[in-house]
XYZ file of C-alpha atoms in Angstrom:
558
model
C 6.723 36.901 -7.620
C 6.799 33.239 -6.224
C 5.864 30.868 -9.969
C 2.719 29.644 -9.380
C 3.156 25.919 -9.818
C 3.381 23.076 -7.331
C 5.587 19.150 -7.846
C 3.361 16.554 -5.757
C 6.775 13.725 -5.135
C 5.762 11.293 -3.191
C 5.500 7.017 -3.674
C 3.485 5.574 -5.980
C -0.192 5.021 -4.586
C -0.321 8.533 -2.489
C -2.543 9.794 -5.335
C -0.372 12.703 -6.944
C -2.231 11.897 -10.110
C -5.486 11.899 -8.248
C -5.021 15.469 -5.742
C -2.827 16.795 -8.415
C -6.673 16.685 -10.234
C -8.284 18.619 -7.478
C -5.530 20.841 -6.626
C -5.581 22.292 -9.811
C -9.472 22.579 -10.476
C -9.659 24.402 -6.930
C -7.006 26.925 -8.173
C -8.104 27.437 -12.352
C -4.484 26.376 -13.242
C -3.607 22.967 -15.041
C -2.275 19.565 -14.548
C 0.661 18.032 -15.473
C 1.606 14.204 -15.296
C 5.043 13.591 -15.071
C 4.551 9.937 -16.362
C 2.220 11.211 -19.081
C 3.650 14.314 -20.135
C 7.093 11.622 -21.209
C 4.894 8.942 -22.584
C 3.663 11.728 -24.878
C 7.149 12.738 -26.131
C 8.881 9.843 -26.165
C 5.368 7.837 -27.762
C 6.428 4.830 -25.669
C 4.864 4.182 -22.275
C 7.041 4.400 -18.721
C 7.718 0.406 -18.793
C 9.503 -0.135 -22.333
C 12.054 3.579 -21.761
C 12.645 0.760 -18.234
C 12.892 -1.906 -20.595
C 15.043 -0.883 -23.429
C 17.167 1.779 -21.388
C 17.357 0.729 -17.404
C 16.566 3.488 -14.454
C 19.168 5.708 -15.587
C 17.665 6.579 -18.820
C 14.263 6.788 -17.595
C 15.809 9.102 -15.516
C 18.240 11.480 -17.730
C 14.083 11.493 -20.120
C 11.973 12.215 -16.608
C 14.398 15.390 -15.515
C 14.210 16.670 -19.547
C 10.139 16.661 -19.707
C 9.982 17.992 -15.567
C 12.335 20.525 -16.761
C 10.077 21.401 -19.755
C 7.237 21.259 -16.999
C 8.635 24.384 -15.011
C 9.084 26.909 -17.387
C 4.840 26.362 -17.721
C 2.791 28.303 -14.796
C 0.121 27.708 -13.485
C 1.152 24.461 -13.157
C -0.347 21.214 -10.648
C 2.630 19.325 -11.200
C 2.120 14.634 -9.965
C 5.846 13.427 -9.787
C 6.764 9.489 -10.728
C 7.540 8.581 -7.114
C 11.261 8.730 -7.700
C 12.064 11.854 -9.570
C 13.793 13.424 -6.343
C 15.841 11.502 -6.648
C 17.465 12.450 -9.577
C 19.483 15.810 -9.115
C 18.355 17.294 -12.972
C 14.493 16.080 -12.006
C 15.506 17.684 -8.442
C 16.638 21.327 -9.819
C 13.559 21.380 -11.995
C 11.219 20.553 -8.833
C 12.942 23.292 -7.460
C 11.067 25.690 -9.736
C 7.801 25.469 -7.930
C 6.505 24.691 -4.695
C 7.268 21.206 -3.954
C 4.807 19.278 -1.098
C 5.617 15.276 -0.051
C 2.051 14.013 0.237
C 3.351 10.941 3.121
C 1.783 7.086 2.761
C 2.165 4.659 4.706
C 3.260 1.504 3.181
C 0.105 -0.423 3.511
C -2.203 2.206 2.396
C 0.206 3.115 -0.896
C -0.535 -0.949 -2.057
C -3.824 -1.381 -0.284
C -4.491 2.238 -3.399
C -2.052 0.238 -5.925
C -4.231 -2.980 -5.392
C -7.425 -1.511 -6.823
C -5.210 0.313 -10.174
C -5.154 -1.541 -12.797
C -2.621 -0.002 -14.059
C -0.105 -0.995 -10.879
C 1.587 -3.907 -12.623
C 2.918 -1.508 -15.754
C 5.019 0.041 -12.211
C 8.524 -1.489 -12.756
C 10.044 -1.435 -9.574
C 6.835 -1.900 -7.934
C 7.387 -5.482 -8.958
C 6.540 -8.814 -6.603
C 5.634 -7.995 -3.378
C 3.664 -3.843 -3.622
C 4.169 -4.142 -0.065
C 7.927 -4.658 0.584
C 8.969 -2.873 -2.436
C 7.078 -0.085 -1.577
C 8.515 0.253 1.914
C 12.463 -0.475 1.068
C 11.172 2.695 -1.532
C 10.383 4.790 1.049
C 13.102 3.985 3.116
C 15.833 5.203 0.256
C 14.183 8.103 -0.489
C 12.426 9.379 3.115
C 15.399 11.500 3.671
C 14.613 12.919 0.436
C 11.205 13.043 0.358
C 10.897 14.576 3.986
C 13.313 18.251 2.329
C 10.150 19.457 0.134
C 8.468 22.972 1.412
C 5.848 21.379 3.257
C 4.355 17.716 3.622
C 0.596 16.233 3.378
C -0.266 13.243 5.809
C -2.356 10.886 3.306
C -2.752 7.879 4.800
C -6.186 9.499 6.450
C -7.556 12.285 3.877
C -10.202 11.657 1.514
C -8.575 13.319 -2.268
C -10.918 16.494 -1.615
C -9.476 17.164 1.981
C -5.541 16.742 0.530
C -6.327 19.395 -2.249
C -7.544 21.780 0.371
C -5.121 21.151 2.616
C -2.259 21.806 -0.064
C -3.945 24.974 -1.624
C -3.979 26.700 2.198
C 0.397 25.610 2.412
C 0.351 27.039 -0.584
C -1.525 29.985 0.064
C 0.934 30.430 3.231
C 3.978 29.708 1.310
C 3.129 31.773 -1.181
C 2.837 34.904 1.763
C 6.398 33.640 3.268
C 8.435 31.827 0.242
C 11.618 30.737 1.509
C 14.014 32.406 0.170
C 15.672 30.318 -2.789
C 19.765 29.499 -0.602
C 17.019 27.782 2.452
C 15.688 24.911 -0.287
C 16.968 21.821 -0.745
C 15.138 21.250 -4.160
C 16.269 24.148 -6.872
C 20.033 24.313 -8.029
C 21.238 26.371 -5.560
C 20.054 24.606 -2.576
C 22.119 22.413 -0.447
C 21.512 18.910 0.629
C 22.221 19.960 4.587
C 19.078 21.923 3.831
C 16.174 20.792 5.747
C 16.974 17.110 7.582
C 19.962 18.939 9.930
C 22.035 17.065 11.677
C 23.303 18.642 15.040
C 26.679 17.729 16.360
C 28.859 18.355 19.196
C 27.274 18.463 22.582
C 23.280 18.243 23.605
C 21.607 21.309 23.730
C 19.813 20.535 27.626
C 17.093 24.334 28.180
C 16.418 22.573 30.617
C 16.308 20.049 33.322
C 13.117 18.327 35.281
C 14.240 16.995 38.828
C 11.635 15.944 41.294
C 11.428 13.592 43.726
C 11.480 9.933 42.165
C 13.259 11.539 38.407
C 16.191 13.753 37.357
C 16.450 13.981 33.242
C 17.531 16.350 30.734
C 14.748 18.145 28.604
C 17.141 19.021 24.674
C 16.080 21.570 22.601
C 18.262 21.400 19.446
C 17.942 21.473 15.635
C 18.761 17.577 14.370
C 18.727 15.764 17.550
C 15.946 13.624 16.461
C 19.087 12.167 13.879
C 21.143 11.747 17.838
C 18.144 10.129 19.112
C 19.658 6.623 20.408
C 22.766 8.128 21.499
C 20.573 10.828 23.678
C 18.870 7.343 25.040
C 22.503 6.171 25.497
C 23.306 8.947 27.620
C 19.842 8.876 29.924
C 21.294 4.450 30.385
C 18.319 3.172 28.326
C 19.580 -0.371 27.701
C 17.429 -2.381 26.500
C 14.980 -2.942 23.953
C 13.399 0.744 22.312
C 9.416 0.279 21.507
C 8.549 4.127 18.886
C 4.955 4.120 19.561
C 3.291 6.954 16.770
C 0.979 6.999 14.760
C -0.509 7.512 11.309
C 0.740 11.326 10.565
C 3.551 11.190 11.658
C 4.855 7.613 10.891
C 5.920 8.382 7.442
C 7.452 11.063 8.534
C 9.726 10.252 11.040
C 9.092 6.892 12.321
C 11.630 5.531 10.617
C 14.320 8.569 10.952
C 13.892 8.439 14.876
C 13.763 4.456 14.566
C 16.986 4.081 12.144
C 18.445 6.890 14.677
C 17.915 4.673 17.868
C 19.458 1.430 15.882
C 22.593 3.374 14.331
C 22.742 3.718 18.423
C 23.084 -0.564 18.558
C 19.450 -0.364 19.607
C 16.797 -3.405 19.177
C 14.143 -1.616 17.533
C 9.779 -1.838 16.337
C 7.887 0.740 15.509
C 4.379 0.857 16.598
C 1.573 2.979 14.131
C -1.414 4.493 16.274
C -4.284 5.793 14.693
C -4.293 10.098 14.678
C -6.102 12.128 16.694
C -7.465 12.957 20.198
C -11.149 10.507 19.762
C -8.935 7.571 20.184
C -7.192 8.550 23.046
C -9.233 6.231 25.096
C -8.470 3.137 27.023
C -8.768 0.766 24.233
C -6.403 2.330 21.891
C -3.749 2.821 25.074
C -5.067 -1.566 25.737
C -3.586 -2.229 21.866
C -0.281 -0.829 22.721
C -0.341 -2.950 25.535
C -1.497 -6.394 23.017
C 1.157 -5.078 21.188
C 4.593 -4.515 23.446
C 2.969 -7.747 25.527
C 2.966 -10.151 22.107
C 6.327 -8.890 21.799
C 7.630 -10.109 24.791
C 8.663 -6.284 26.353
C 10.881 -6.493 29.732
C 11.819 -4.144 32.497
C 14.705 -3.531 31.007
C 13.058 -2.037 27.443
C 11.290 1.763 26.757
C 9.370 2.962 24.677
C 9.676 6.349 23.270
C 6.765 8.516 21.985
C 6.947 10.173 19.218
C 4.198 12.881 18.402
C 2.095 15.222 19.558
C 0.195 16.154 22.569
C -1.800 12.373 22.267
C 0.589 9.598 21.298
C 3.347 11.398 23.745
C -0.148 11.533 26.454
C -1.436 7.445 25.629
C 1.594 5.777 24.742
C 3.625 7.283 28.309
C 0.288 6.089 30.005
C 0.729 2.932 28.462
C 4.418 2.787 29.528
C 3.842 4.078 32.610
C 1.348 0.863 33.391
C 3.111 -2.141 31.429
C 4.079 -4.111 33.376
C 4.077 -2.334 36.605
C 6.498 0.607 34.918
C 9.109 0.497 31.612
C 11.143 3.531 30.993
C 9.742 6.018 28.561
C 11.194 8.655 26.385
C 9.077 11.004 24.918
C 9.373 13.110 21.040
C 7.486 15.505 20.698
C 6.650 16.352 16.953
C 4.097 18.880 17.818
C 4.520 22.390 19.389
C 1.971 21.760 21.057
C 3.275 18.919 22.621
C 6.982 20.309 22.729
C 6.641 23.147 25.514
C 3.458 20.997 27.202
C 1.817 17.711 27.602
C 5.201 15.986 26.930
C 7.302 17.959 30.375
C 5.600 17.564 33.468
C 5.333 13.278 34.147
C 1.070 13.889 33.284
C 0.038 10.835 31.054
C -3.480 9.560 30.329
C -6.857 9.179 28.213
C -9.506 11.099 27.715
C -13.416 9.720 29.180
C -16.911 11.019 27.794
C -16.806 13.660 30.946
C -14.249 15.017 30.273
C -10.065 15.310 28.892
C -7.311 13.436 30.332
C -9.568 12.370 33.458
C -7.824 8.680 33.591
C -4.019 8.478 33.991
C -0.786 8.595 35.364
C 1.603 11.203 36.757
C 5.401 9.315 35.511
C 7.616 11.285 34.344
C 9.923 10.220 31.289
C 13.731 9.913 30.932
C 13.691 12.286 29.064
C 12.625 14.705 26.208
C 13.497 15.311 23.055
C 13.081 18.152 21.233
C 13.927 18.937 16.832
C 11.936 22.246 15.578
C 12.892 21.504 12.574
C 10.026 18.358 12.583
C 8.222 21.432 13.188
C 8.123 22.536 8.892
C 5.745 19.164 8.203
C 3.334 21.168 10.742
C 0.009 23.848 9.388
C -0.201 27.120 10.295
C -3.431 26.033 12.526
C -1.081 23.208 14.262
C 1.181 25.880 15.323
C -1.091 28.787 16.430
C -2.156 25.303 18.520
C 0.626 25.544 19.449
C 1.729 29.163 20.186
C -0.501 29.194 22.265
C 0.665 27.364 25.487
C 3.805 29.169 24.380
C 1.973 32.931 25.023
C 0.344 31.666 28.913
C 3.914 30.612 30.272
C 4.914 34.713 29.049
C 1.802 35.686 30.530
C 1.272 34.085 33.953
C 4.856 33.693 35.332
C 7.255 35.825 32.804
C 6.444 39.440 31.645
C 9.751 39.593 29.669
C 8.806 36.771 27.922
C 5.487 38.693 26.973
C 7.638 41.294 25.291
C 9.798 39.118 23.416
C 6.778 37.453 21.726
C 4.895 40.750 21.299
C 7.912 40.852 19.143
C 7.362 38.777 17.076
C 4.244 37.189 16.623
C 2.893 37.291 13.392
C 5.627 35.957 11.969
C 6.410 32.180 11.389
C 9.751 31.702 11.913
C 9.237 32.375 15.330
C 7.656 29.660 15.726
C 10.446 27.567 14.819
C 12.606 29.359 16.811
C 14.372 26.693 19.211
C 15.104 30.041 21.296
C 11.428 30.409 22.124
C 11.214 27.039 22.396
C 13.718 26.499 25.115
C 12.705 29.765 26.641
C 9.292 28.069 26.942
C 10.291 24.722 28.069
C 12.503 26.299 31.528
C 9.342 27.614 32.728
C 7.921 24.894 32.728
C 10.203 22.367 33.828
C 10.945 24.664 36.639
C 7.690 25.073 37.977
C 7.382 21.374 38.011
C 10.105 20.807 39.415
C 9.246 22.850 42.115
C 5.453 20.456 42.530
C 4.911 17.792 40.849
C 1.564 16.638 41.354
C -0.233 19.972 40.660
C -1.127 20.664 44.371
C 0.611 24.456 44.385
C 2.355 26.389 42.294
C 1.666 23.404 39.745
C -2.123 24.835 39.282
C -0.668 28.724 37.549
C -0.223 26.264 33.880
C -3.515 25.714 33.880
C -5.133 29.335 33.144
C -7.208 29.595 30.607
C -7.782 25.685 31.069
C -10.758 25.722 32.514
C -12.860 27.340 30.546
C -10.990 25.745 27.050
C -10.921 21.982 28.526
C -14.742 22.613 29.250
C -15.338 23.600 25.745
C -12.734 20.774 24.276
C -15.963 18.187 26.226
C -18.360 19.847 25.022
C -17.221 19.329 21.514
C -16.632 16.100 20.968
C -13.070 16.868 21.375
C -13.189 17.700 17.537
C -14.027 20.370 16.821
C -11.872 22.879 18.665
C -7.523 22.487 19.115
C -6.773 22.189 22.552
C -4.620 25.542 22.093
C -7.923 27.835 20.359
C -9.731 26.448 23.601
C -7.414 27.455 25.625
C -7.133 30.846 24.548
C -11.021 31.459 24.627
C -10.836 29.899 27.690
C -7.685 32.918 28.545
C -10.076 35.283 27.403
C -12.511 34.723 29.415
C -10.511 33.990 32.057
C -8.725 38.082 31.883
C -13.037 39.535 31.626
C -13.051 37.467 35.052
C -10.097 38.518 36.419
C -10.936 42.245 35.177
C -15.029 42.368 36.571
C -13.091 41.513 39.642
C -10.418 44.916 39.309
C -7.294 42.611 40.208
C -6.656 43.193 35.767
C -5.837 46.411 34.052
C -8.338 47.014 31.254
C -4.883 47.918 29.312
C -3.423 44.455 30.386
C -6.501 42.159 29.542
C -6.512 44.582 26.148
C -2.760 43.978 25.439
C -3.290 39.844 26.864
C -6.316 39.612 23.814
C -3.762 41.675 21.118
C -0.724 39.001 21.311
C -4.083 35.925 21.275
C -5.308 37.979 18.177
C -1.571 38.470 16.659
C -0.719 34.842 17.118
C -4.015 33.894 14.840
C -5.773 32.764 17.620
C -9.598 32.154 18.324
C -11.491 34.792 21.548
C -14.512 32.770 20.774
C -16.891 30.336 19.411
C -20.117 29.886 17.853
C -22.805 27.487 18.390
C -22.149 26.455 21.908
C -23.868 26.358 24.868
C -23.480 28.896 27.819
C -25.082 26.098 30.579
C -22.855 22.837 29.156
C -19.605 25.046 29.446
C -21.133 25.438 33.098
C -21.419 22.081 33.589
C -18.251 20.435 32.302
C -16.297 23.068 34.606
C -17.452 21.494 37.478
C -15.727 17.870 36.259
C -12.458 19.654 36.197
C -9.789 18.631 37.986
C -8.999 21.415 39.569
C -12.207 21.587 41.729
C -12.497 21.806 45.179
C -14.930 20.881 47.821
C -17.563 21.442 44.904
C -15.799 25.162 43.764
C -13.741 26.012 41.213
C -10.366 26.840 41.586
C -10.080 29.698 39.230
C -6.010 30.543 37.720
C -6.400 34.612 36.664
C -3.773 37.278 36.325
C -3.212 39.932 38.425
C -0.648 41.259 35.645
C 0.650 40.473 32.964
C 3.121 37.935 34.305
C 1.608 37.396 37.306
C -1.070 33.928 37.843
C -2.562 33.530 41.380
C -5.534 31.414 42.129
C -8.772 32.211 43.417
C -11.274 29.534 44.329
C -14.370 32.756 45.469
C -15.518 33.297 41.690
C -19.363 34.526 42.039
C -22.122 31.720 39.641
C -22.348 35.498 37.525
C -19.008 36.744 36.477
C -18.292 33.478 35.582
C -21.728 33.525 33.646
C -20.313 37.297 32.184
C -17.090 35.636 30.495
C -18.323 32.019 29.153
C -21.561 34.210 27.619
C -19.104 36.442 26.166
C -16.270 34.008 24.415
C -19.693 31.917 23.351
C -21.217 34.723 20.570
């Protein structure tokens, strides 16, 4: 039985105590703050212990206090910022579910400035933000080895507590084996941050008339980002663009890998979320690049999910009339879809991705290990595109997905990711600008994009919308006699088992139908529909009667 203990780790100012108390209330558990436990045990303040015994002495006392807390349950524990750096404390913390509250130093400093106890924190004397930045640099590799991570920059304490509760229930249902965890006495230190050695693993090569680049998939290849860029003949400065969700988790690791290869590196963080995928945000990237006197020999590293790869790629493609860029996708959706194929751009109030350009990266670097920081919903969001690739072009991949769907580990599989990547890379190589076969990749997207647009790009995730769109397309194909009932049910069984939705409520049928007419696949005022003619066999149809479409849309808008 999984112990009912949750340990929160992270920088001072991450809100561990506030979130911990809220989380304990949601779970009906007790709460403990390790610093308060130490002060109660010793009848001295943390500052007094530091002053008299130094940091080493304090860490020994802290480890003993955490060992005592690790013997109690059910319990949520807020740990000190430096606790995970001590071996004894790590062993104690490892007796529970460990969650990193990832916060940027700037946000942490703002929170601490409003906290009257900040002056009593021995390691934060002087310039608080500078000290936090240095501490994060020193501790990030340990924090990253937690069982889960939550970016709290953009979350309220209540939202963070709710997310950790969800992650806890997920961990309890599928616990990681003791030998696979970093925290705890028996775990190998290299567990949660694997390093890649030996040759790069090239899953596919995209070859277009104007570009030829590798898509590299492998556990730990993020640590070799600099070497990959060198192998790609990139020679200028590296400008890393990320967002507030990914930056605290992987920004410094990416920048460090580039610096270790001899690149001068700058890091820029955007606000996170589809709502910020606009020309205004792209302009902030231009401003930052131009302030740093970017040159055509320099390059951009797009580190993040599909929103970041689309926007940062577009900024690179248009700044100085085009500089090189490398995609480092950190979501499953971006790995198998957004980062491959050269589509860059932003949303417009009239529709998704209506402003942009085709521009190919110099390389795509995919490290499946980074997916372990993602909530399950985000993984399922990306899984929709993997399922789509099998349905439209590879019945064998569909069979293999059916064999493993529902297993959380399958979503981290480099093999399945590489197979999905190879399908998209092959199509892009044949049809760079979506004038022919590449249109097949839009299976489920016509209705999916319309749902996203009508709901303001906030209520339904992209992969969820595509899953609903695939059901609608399946109903249309079945109505037209293109797809048998058993094959339609096979598609839907795979979608359901993957945890993806089949319908959405409270959305106007007429609004969705109207939004399909703004789709990029419309020709001569007629929607070109990608429909299945069997599992693994898709084709484009532009002669679908409006009543057939309406019936399908009505069915998925419950």
